[in-house]
Structures are given as structure tokens and as C-alpha cells.
Coordinates of C-alpha atoms in Angstrom, one line a residue:
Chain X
X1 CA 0.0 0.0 0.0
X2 CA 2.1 3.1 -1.3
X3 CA 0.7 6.9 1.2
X4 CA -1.7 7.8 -1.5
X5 CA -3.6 4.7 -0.8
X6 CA -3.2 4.4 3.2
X7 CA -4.8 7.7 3.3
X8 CA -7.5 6.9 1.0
X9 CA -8.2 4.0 2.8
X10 CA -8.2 5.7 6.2
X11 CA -10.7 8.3 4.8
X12 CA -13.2 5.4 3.4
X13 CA -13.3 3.7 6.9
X14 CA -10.6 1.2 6.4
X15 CA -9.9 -0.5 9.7
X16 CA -7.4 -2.7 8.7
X17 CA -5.7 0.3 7.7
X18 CA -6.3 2.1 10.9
X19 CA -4.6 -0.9 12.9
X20 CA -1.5 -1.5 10.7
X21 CA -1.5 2.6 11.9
X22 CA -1.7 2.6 15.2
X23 CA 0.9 -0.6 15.6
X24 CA 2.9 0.3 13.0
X25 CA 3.7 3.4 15.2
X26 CA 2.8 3.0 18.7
X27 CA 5.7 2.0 20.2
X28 CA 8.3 4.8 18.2
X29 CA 5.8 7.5 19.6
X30 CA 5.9 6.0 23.1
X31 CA 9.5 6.2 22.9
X32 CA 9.1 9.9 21.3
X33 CA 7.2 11.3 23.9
X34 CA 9.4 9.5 26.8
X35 CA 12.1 11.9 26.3
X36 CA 9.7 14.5 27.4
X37 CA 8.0 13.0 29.9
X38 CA 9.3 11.5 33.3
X39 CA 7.8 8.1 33.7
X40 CA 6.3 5.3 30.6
X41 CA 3.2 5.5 32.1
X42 CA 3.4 9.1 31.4
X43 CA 4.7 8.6 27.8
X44 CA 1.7 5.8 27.3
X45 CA -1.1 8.5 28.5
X46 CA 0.3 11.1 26.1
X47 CA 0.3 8.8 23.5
X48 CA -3.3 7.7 24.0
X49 CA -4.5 11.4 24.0
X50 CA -2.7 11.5 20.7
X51 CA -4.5 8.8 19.0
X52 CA -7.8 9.7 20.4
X53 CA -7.8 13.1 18.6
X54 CA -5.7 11.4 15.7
X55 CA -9.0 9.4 15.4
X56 CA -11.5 12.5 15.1
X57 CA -9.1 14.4 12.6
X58 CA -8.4 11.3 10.4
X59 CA -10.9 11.9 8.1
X60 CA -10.9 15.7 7.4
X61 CA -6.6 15.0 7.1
X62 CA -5.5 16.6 4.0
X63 CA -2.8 15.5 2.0
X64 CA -0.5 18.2 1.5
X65 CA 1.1 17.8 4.6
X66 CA 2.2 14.3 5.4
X67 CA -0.2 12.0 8.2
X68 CA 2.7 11.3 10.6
X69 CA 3.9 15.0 10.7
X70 CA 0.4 15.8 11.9
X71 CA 0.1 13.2 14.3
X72 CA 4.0 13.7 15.5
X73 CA 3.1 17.5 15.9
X74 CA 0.2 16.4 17.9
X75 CA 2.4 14.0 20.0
X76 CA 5.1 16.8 20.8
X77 CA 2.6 18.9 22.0
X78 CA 1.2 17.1 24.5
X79 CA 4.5 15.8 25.4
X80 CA 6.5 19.0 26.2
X81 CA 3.1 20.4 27.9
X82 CA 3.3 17.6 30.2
X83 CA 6.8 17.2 30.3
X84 CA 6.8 20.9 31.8
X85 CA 4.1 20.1 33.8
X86 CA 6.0 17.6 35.9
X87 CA 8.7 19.7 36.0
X88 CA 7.1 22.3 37.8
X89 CA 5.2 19.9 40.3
X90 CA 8.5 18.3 41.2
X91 CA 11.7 20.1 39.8
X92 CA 14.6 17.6 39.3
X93 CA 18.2 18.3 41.8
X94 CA 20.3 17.3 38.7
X95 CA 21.1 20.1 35.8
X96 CA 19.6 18.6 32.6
X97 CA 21.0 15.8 31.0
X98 CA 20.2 17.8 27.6
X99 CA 22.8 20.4 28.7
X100 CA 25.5 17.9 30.1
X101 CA 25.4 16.1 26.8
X102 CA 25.6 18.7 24.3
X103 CA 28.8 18.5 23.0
X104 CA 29.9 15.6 20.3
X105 CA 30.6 13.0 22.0
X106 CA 34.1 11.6 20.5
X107 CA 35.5 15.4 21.5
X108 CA 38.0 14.2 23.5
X109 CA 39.6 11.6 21.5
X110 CA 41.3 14.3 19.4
X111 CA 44.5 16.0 19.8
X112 CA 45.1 19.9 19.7
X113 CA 45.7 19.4 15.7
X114 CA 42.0 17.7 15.2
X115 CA 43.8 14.3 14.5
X116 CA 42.6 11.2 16.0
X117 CA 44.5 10.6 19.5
X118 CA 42.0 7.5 20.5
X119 CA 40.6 6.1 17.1
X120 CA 37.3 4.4 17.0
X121 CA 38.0 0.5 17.4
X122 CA 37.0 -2.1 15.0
X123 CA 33.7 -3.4 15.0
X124 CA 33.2 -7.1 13.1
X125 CA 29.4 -8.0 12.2
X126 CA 26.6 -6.0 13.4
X127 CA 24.0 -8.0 12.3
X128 CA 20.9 -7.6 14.4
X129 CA 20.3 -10.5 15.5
X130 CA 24.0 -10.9 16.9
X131 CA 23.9 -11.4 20.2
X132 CA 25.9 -9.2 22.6
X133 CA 26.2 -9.5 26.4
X134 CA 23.2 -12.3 26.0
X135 CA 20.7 -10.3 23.8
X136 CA 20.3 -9.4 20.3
X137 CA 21.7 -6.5 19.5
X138 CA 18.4 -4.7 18.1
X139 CA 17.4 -4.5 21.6
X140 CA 20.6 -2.9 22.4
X141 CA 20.2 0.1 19.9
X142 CA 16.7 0.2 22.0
X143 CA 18.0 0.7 24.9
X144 CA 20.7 3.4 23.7
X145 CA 18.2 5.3 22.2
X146 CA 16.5 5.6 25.5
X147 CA 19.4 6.9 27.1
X148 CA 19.6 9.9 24.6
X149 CA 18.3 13.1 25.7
X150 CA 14.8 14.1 24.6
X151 CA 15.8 16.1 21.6
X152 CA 18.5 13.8 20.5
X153 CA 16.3 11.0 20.9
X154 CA 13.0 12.8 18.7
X155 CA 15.2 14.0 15.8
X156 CA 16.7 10.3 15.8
X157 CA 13.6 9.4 16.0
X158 CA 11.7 11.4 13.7
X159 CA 14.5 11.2 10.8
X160 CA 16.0 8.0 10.9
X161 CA 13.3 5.7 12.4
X162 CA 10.1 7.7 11.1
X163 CA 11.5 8.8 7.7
X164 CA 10.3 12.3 8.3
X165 CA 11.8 15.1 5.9
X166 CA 14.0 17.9 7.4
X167 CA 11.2 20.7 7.5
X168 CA 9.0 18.2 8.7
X169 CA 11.0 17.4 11.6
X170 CA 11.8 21.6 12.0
X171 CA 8.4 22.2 12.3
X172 CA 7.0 19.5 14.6
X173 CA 9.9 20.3 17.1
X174 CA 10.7 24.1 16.3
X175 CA 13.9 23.7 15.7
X176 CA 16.1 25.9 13.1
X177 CA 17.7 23.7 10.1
X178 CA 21.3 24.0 11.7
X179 CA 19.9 22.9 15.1
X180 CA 18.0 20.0 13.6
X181 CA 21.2 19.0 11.8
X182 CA 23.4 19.4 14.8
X183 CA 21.1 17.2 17.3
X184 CA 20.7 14.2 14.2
X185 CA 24.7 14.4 14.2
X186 CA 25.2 13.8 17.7
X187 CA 22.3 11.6 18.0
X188 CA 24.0 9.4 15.5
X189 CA 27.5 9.7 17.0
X190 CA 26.6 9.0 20.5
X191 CA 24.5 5.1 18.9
X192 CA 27.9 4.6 17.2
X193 CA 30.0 5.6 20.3
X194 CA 27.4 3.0 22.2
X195 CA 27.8 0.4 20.1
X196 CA 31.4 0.6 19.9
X197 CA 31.8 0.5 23.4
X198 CA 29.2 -2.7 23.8
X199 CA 31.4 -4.7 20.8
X200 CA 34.7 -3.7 21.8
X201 CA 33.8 -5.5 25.4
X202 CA 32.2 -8.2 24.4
X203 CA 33.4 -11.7 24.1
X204 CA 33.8 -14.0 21.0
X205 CA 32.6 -13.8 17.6
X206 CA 30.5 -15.8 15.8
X207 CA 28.3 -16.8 18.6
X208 CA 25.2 -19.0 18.2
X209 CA 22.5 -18.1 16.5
X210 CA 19.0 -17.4 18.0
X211 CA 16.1 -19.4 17.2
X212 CA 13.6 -17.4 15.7
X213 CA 13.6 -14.0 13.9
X214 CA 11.5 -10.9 15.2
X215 CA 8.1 -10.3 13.5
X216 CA 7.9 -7.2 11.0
X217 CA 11.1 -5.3 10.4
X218 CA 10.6 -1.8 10.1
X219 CA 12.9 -1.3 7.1
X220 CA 10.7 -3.8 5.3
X221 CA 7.8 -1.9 6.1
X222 CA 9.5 1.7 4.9
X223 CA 9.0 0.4 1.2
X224 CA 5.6 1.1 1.8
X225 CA 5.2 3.6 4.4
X226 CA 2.2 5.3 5.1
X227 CA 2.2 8.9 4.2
X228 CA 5.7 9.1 5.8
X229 CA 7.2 10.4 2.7
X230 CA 5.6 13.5 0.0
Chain G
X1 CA 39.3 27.5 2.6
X2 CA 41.2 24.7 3.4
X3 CA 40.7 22.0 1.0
X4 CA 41.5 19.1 3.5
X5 CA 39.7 18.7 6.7
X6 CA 41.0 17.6 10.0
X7 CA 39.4 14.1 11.4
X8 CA 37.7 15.8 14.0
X9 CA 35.8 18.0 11.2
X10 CA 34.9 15.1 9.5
X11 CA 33.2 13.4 12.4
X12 CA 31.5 16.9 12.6
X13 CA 30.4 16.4 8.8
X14 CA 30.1 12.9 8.7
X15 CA 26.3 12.7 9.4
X16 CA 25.7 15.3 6.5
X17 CA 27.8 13.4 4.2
X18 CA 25.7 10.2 5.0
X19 CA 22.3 12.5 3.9
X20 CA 24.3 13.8 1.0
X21 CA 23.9 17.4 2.4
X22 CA 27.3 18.4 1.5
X23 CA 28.5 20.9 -0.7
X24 CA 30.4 20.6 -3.6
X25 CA 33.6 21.5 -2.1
X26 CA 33.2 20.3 1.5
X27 CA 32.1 16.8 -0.4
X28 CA 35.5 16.8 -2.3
X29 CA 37.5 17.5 0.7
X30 CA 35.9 14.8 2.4
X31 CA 36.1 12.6 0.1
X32 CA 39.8 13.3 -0.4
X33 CA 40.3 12.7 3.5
X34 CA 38.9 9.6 3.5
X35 CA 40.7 8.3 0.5
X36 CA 43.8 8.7 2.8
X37 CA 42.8 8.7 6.3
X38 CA 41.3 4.6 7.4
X39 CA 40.5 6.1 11.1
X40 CA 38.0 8.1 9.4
X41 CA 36.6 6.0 6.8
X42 CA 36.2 3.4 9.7
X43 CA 34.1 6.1 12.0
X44 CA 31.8 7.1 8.6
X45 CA 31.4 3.3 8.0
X46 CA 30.7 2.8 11.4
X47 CA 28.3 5.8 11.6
X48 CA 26.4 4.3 8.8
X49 CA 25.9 1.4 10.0
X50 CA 24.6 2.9 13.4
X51 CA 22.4 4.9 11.0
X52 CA 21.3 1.2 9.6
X53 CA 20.6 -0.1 13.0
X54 CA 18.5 2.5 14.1
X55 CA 16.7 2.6 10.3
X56 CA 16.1 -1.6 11.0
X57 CA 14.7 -1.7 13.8
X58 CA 11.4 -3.4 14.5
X59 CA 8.1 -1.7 14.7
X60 CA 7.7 -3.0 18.4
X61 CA 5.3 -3.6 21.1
X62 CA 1.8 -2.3 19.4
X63 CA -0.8 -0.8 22.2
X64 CA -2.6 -2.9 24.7
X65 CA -5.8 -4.9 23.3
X66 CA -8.5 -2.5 25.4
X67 CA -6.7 0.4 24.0
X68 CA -6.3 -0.8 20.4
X69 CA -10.5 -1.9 20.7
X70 CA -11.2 1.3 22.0
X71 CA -9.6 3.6 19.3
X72 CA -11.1 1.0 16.1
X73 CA -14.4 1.4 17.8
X74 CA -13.7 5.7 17.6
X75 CA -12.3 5.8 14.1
X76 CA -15.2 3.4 12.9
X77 CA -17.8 5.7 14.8
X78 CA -16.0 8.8 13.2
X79 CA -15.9 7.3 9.7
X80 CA -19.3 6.6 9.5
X81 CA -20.2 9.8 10.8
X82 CA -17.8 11.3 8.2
X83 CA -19.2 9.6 5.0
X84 CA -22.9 10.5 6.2
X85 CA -21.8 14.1 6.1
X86 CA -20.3 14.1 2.9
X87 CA -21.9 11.5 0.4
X88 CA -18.9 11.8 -2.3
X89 CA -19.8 12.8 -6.1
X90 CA -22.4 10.4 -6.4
X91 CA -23.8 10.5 -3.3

């Protein structure tokens, strides 16, 4: 089903097309919105709220801007308005980890001259399904991209996992061009650093193989994304 | 300008080389660093393959039954109330 047709179908009532939606999606928003908020249950409610007005809006959606830029817009929304919210009710003691974390992360591997002093180690296969420190090492990258800070982890999100344009991703998260390209950068470098780290510690290679393979991959799916690309 | 960059610039650049936002120039001098430089074209290859990691990654946990039931039953209300309001050309 190429956008065109995900969006007629949504608009003639479709609900087969309204499921492969909502769980094509869920769990990236939930991730999304985490960054902003301060528990999962949190991130879950927002997320909820989203679909629920998603759900009403649907069928006036119009196509000149793309479904999931509305419904990420949405999403951000309500996520930095709670997000703030809980901040007020119960102000963290720690500066934010947005601020601490703002630099590129490999800074300090390079000497005065901007060569490499600590170059990045070698990495054999990264196959998915590899398992690392006893788990596959798609659930790794999950778990990275949790510890990024909440704009790091949106743009990442939004760009590389959503498939979301540039001025897309400006506009849901008001963020200039250069600031959007700065945040995908680090974003990026801080998964590679990550999973350099995680290899560079971790015991023989090949190991054995596991059983079964997940359900849907999401680069599969991308071929025929709804709406996620003009 | 400078027509080679230092490694640490192209770690800076490395993203925007992967999304081919580049510039002419800045793409040649990157390209010329990493024809000389294997530190660097092991970080941009690496980088990538982060990039392919995140881009792979399965579509995960989709929402609980009760909430899933609960927003079919909405969008089925709101698409029949949707088609009632506007009957299409022939309608």
C-alpha cells in the first residue's frame, strides 16, 4: 500500500488500515514522547491522548502535509506540555542531561591538531540479530536510544526511524535547520560511540545463532510507508 | 578555505555526508580525507551502520488490546459519521 492509498483508505473507513496505523507506530511514539516526559506510564497517556484526537481528525486529514507529521506534531505537543508540567510539580536536583550532553561525544579523543589521538575500534558484524552480552543487539540500539536526551532522541527518531523530511521534523519540534542538523549528528555519533563500546567489550565472535527471527522489520515496512514520505 | 579537513571535522560532517547534504567542495575535501585517512573511513562506516541499526529496527510492542479496541471502535464511529456528512460525487 504506497501513502496515496493508506490515506484513502483511512478516509473510506478502512480499519485494517487504521490498525497497521496505530501498531505500526505505537511503540516509536511512546519512545518519542518519553524523552519528554518522566515516567512510561506518562509517555503511554500522552500517547493515547494522541491517537484519540488522531481518530477524530483522520478523516478531514489533508494530504499536503504528510499524516505522521500531523500526528507527530500532535504528540510533541502534549509531550512537552506535560513534560513541563511535571517539572514544575516536582523540579529535578540534577542540571539537565540535555545540557550535560551537548557536545559531540568523541571530543576528547582528538588531539590539539583535530587528528585522532583515541581512534574508533574495530567493529566485526553488526547484524541484528547478533547477540551481545546475551541479547540481540536490536534490543541494544533500543535501549541506547532511551538513554539519549529528549531532543536527540525525537530527531533520531523522527528522521531516521520515522522517515520524516527535514522541514518536517523543523516544524513538529521548532527547531532551526542547523539545530536539527546538529542534534541528528550527535544523536548518531553518540548510537555509534554506544555500540562501539558494547562490541569492543564483548566476548567471541561468531556466537550462536537465535532461534527465531522478530516479527515485522521496520525497514521492510519503509517500502511502503504510510504517508511518511511527500 | 582549506581543502582538506582535520578528522575531527569530518566526524563533525560525517552525518551530513551520509544525507548527501554536503556541498560541492566540502564533499571533495571529504572525500579526499577519506581516500587517505582509514581512522576516518572506519568512523563514517561505522556511523552508517549505526544509522542502519537505528533505520532496522522493529516496529515493536503495538498498544494494549483494550486500548487498540477502543480507538477501532472511535475511528469506525467517526468514519461513518464522516461519510454521512459528505456523500462523495455520487452520493
Amino acid at each position: 500500500m504506497d501513502s496515496g492509498d493508506l490515506c484513502a483508505h483511512l478516509r473510506a473507513g478502512d480499519e485494517q488500515a487504521f490498525r497497521d496505523l496505530v501498531r505500526g507506530h505505537h511503540a516509536a511514539m511512546i519512545r518519542f514522547a518519553h524523552g519528554f516526559v518522566r515516567t512510561r506510564a506518562s509517555a503511554e497517556d500522552v500517547v493515547q491522548e494522541t491517537w484519540l484526537v488522531v481518530v477524530e481528525g483522520l478523516h478531514r486529514f489533508e494530504a499536503r502535509s504528510s499524516l505522521l507529521t500531523w500526528i507527530y506534531g500532535i504528540l510533541a505537543n502534549k509531550a512537552r506540555t506535560r513534560g513541563a508540567r511535571e517539572a514544575r510539580a516536582a523540579p529535578l536536583p540534577e542540571p539537565s542531561l540535555e545540557r550535560a550532553d551537548a557536545r559531540i561525544p568523541e571530543a576528547d579523543r582528538f588531539d590539539a591538531s583535530g587528528h585522532w589521538r583515541e581512534p574508533p575500534g574495530p567493529w566485526t558484524s553488526l547484524d541484528p540479530e547478533r547477540i551481545v552480552a546475551g541479547r540481540q543487539l536490536w534490543r541494544h540500539v533500543l535501549d541506547i536510544l532511551d538513554t539519549l536526551p529528549a531532543m536527540h532522541r525525537a530527531v533520531l527518531t523522527l528522521h531516521d526511524v520515522e522517515g520524516l523530511e527535514a522541514a518536517a521534523i523543523c516544524d513538529i519540534l521548532g527547531l532551526s535547520e542547523g539545530n536539527r542538523r546538529v542534534l541528528l549528528h550527535r544523536a548518531r555519533a553518540r548510537v555509534r560511540l554506544a555500540l562501539e563500546q558494547l562490541v569492543a567489550t564483548d566476548g567471541p565472535w561468531p556466537p550462536a545463532r537465535p532461534a527465531a527471527p522478530p516479527g515485522t522489520w521496520r525497514a521492510e515496512r519503509a517500502a511502503s510507508s504510510p504517508c511518511a514520505r511527500r | 578555505m582549506r581543502m582538506m579537513p582535520t578528522c575531527r571535522e569530518i566526524t563533525e560532517r560525517a552525518s551530513a555526508h551520509l544525507d548527501g547534504e554536503l556541498g560541492r567542495m566540502a564533499g571533495l575535501g571529504f572525500r579526499l580525507h577519506l581516500a587517505v585517512c582509514r581512522h576516518c573511513r572506519r568512523y563514517v562506516a561505522q556511523l552508517a551502520e549505526a544509522v542502519a541499526l537505528v533505520r532496522g529496527q522493529p516496529v515493536g510492542e503495538p498498544p494494549a488490546a483494550e486500548l487498540e479496541a477502543l480507538l477501532v471502535r472511535r475511528f469506525r464511529d467517526h468514519s461513518l459519521a464522516s461519510l454521512r456528512a459528505s456523500p462523495g460525487p455520487e452520493g
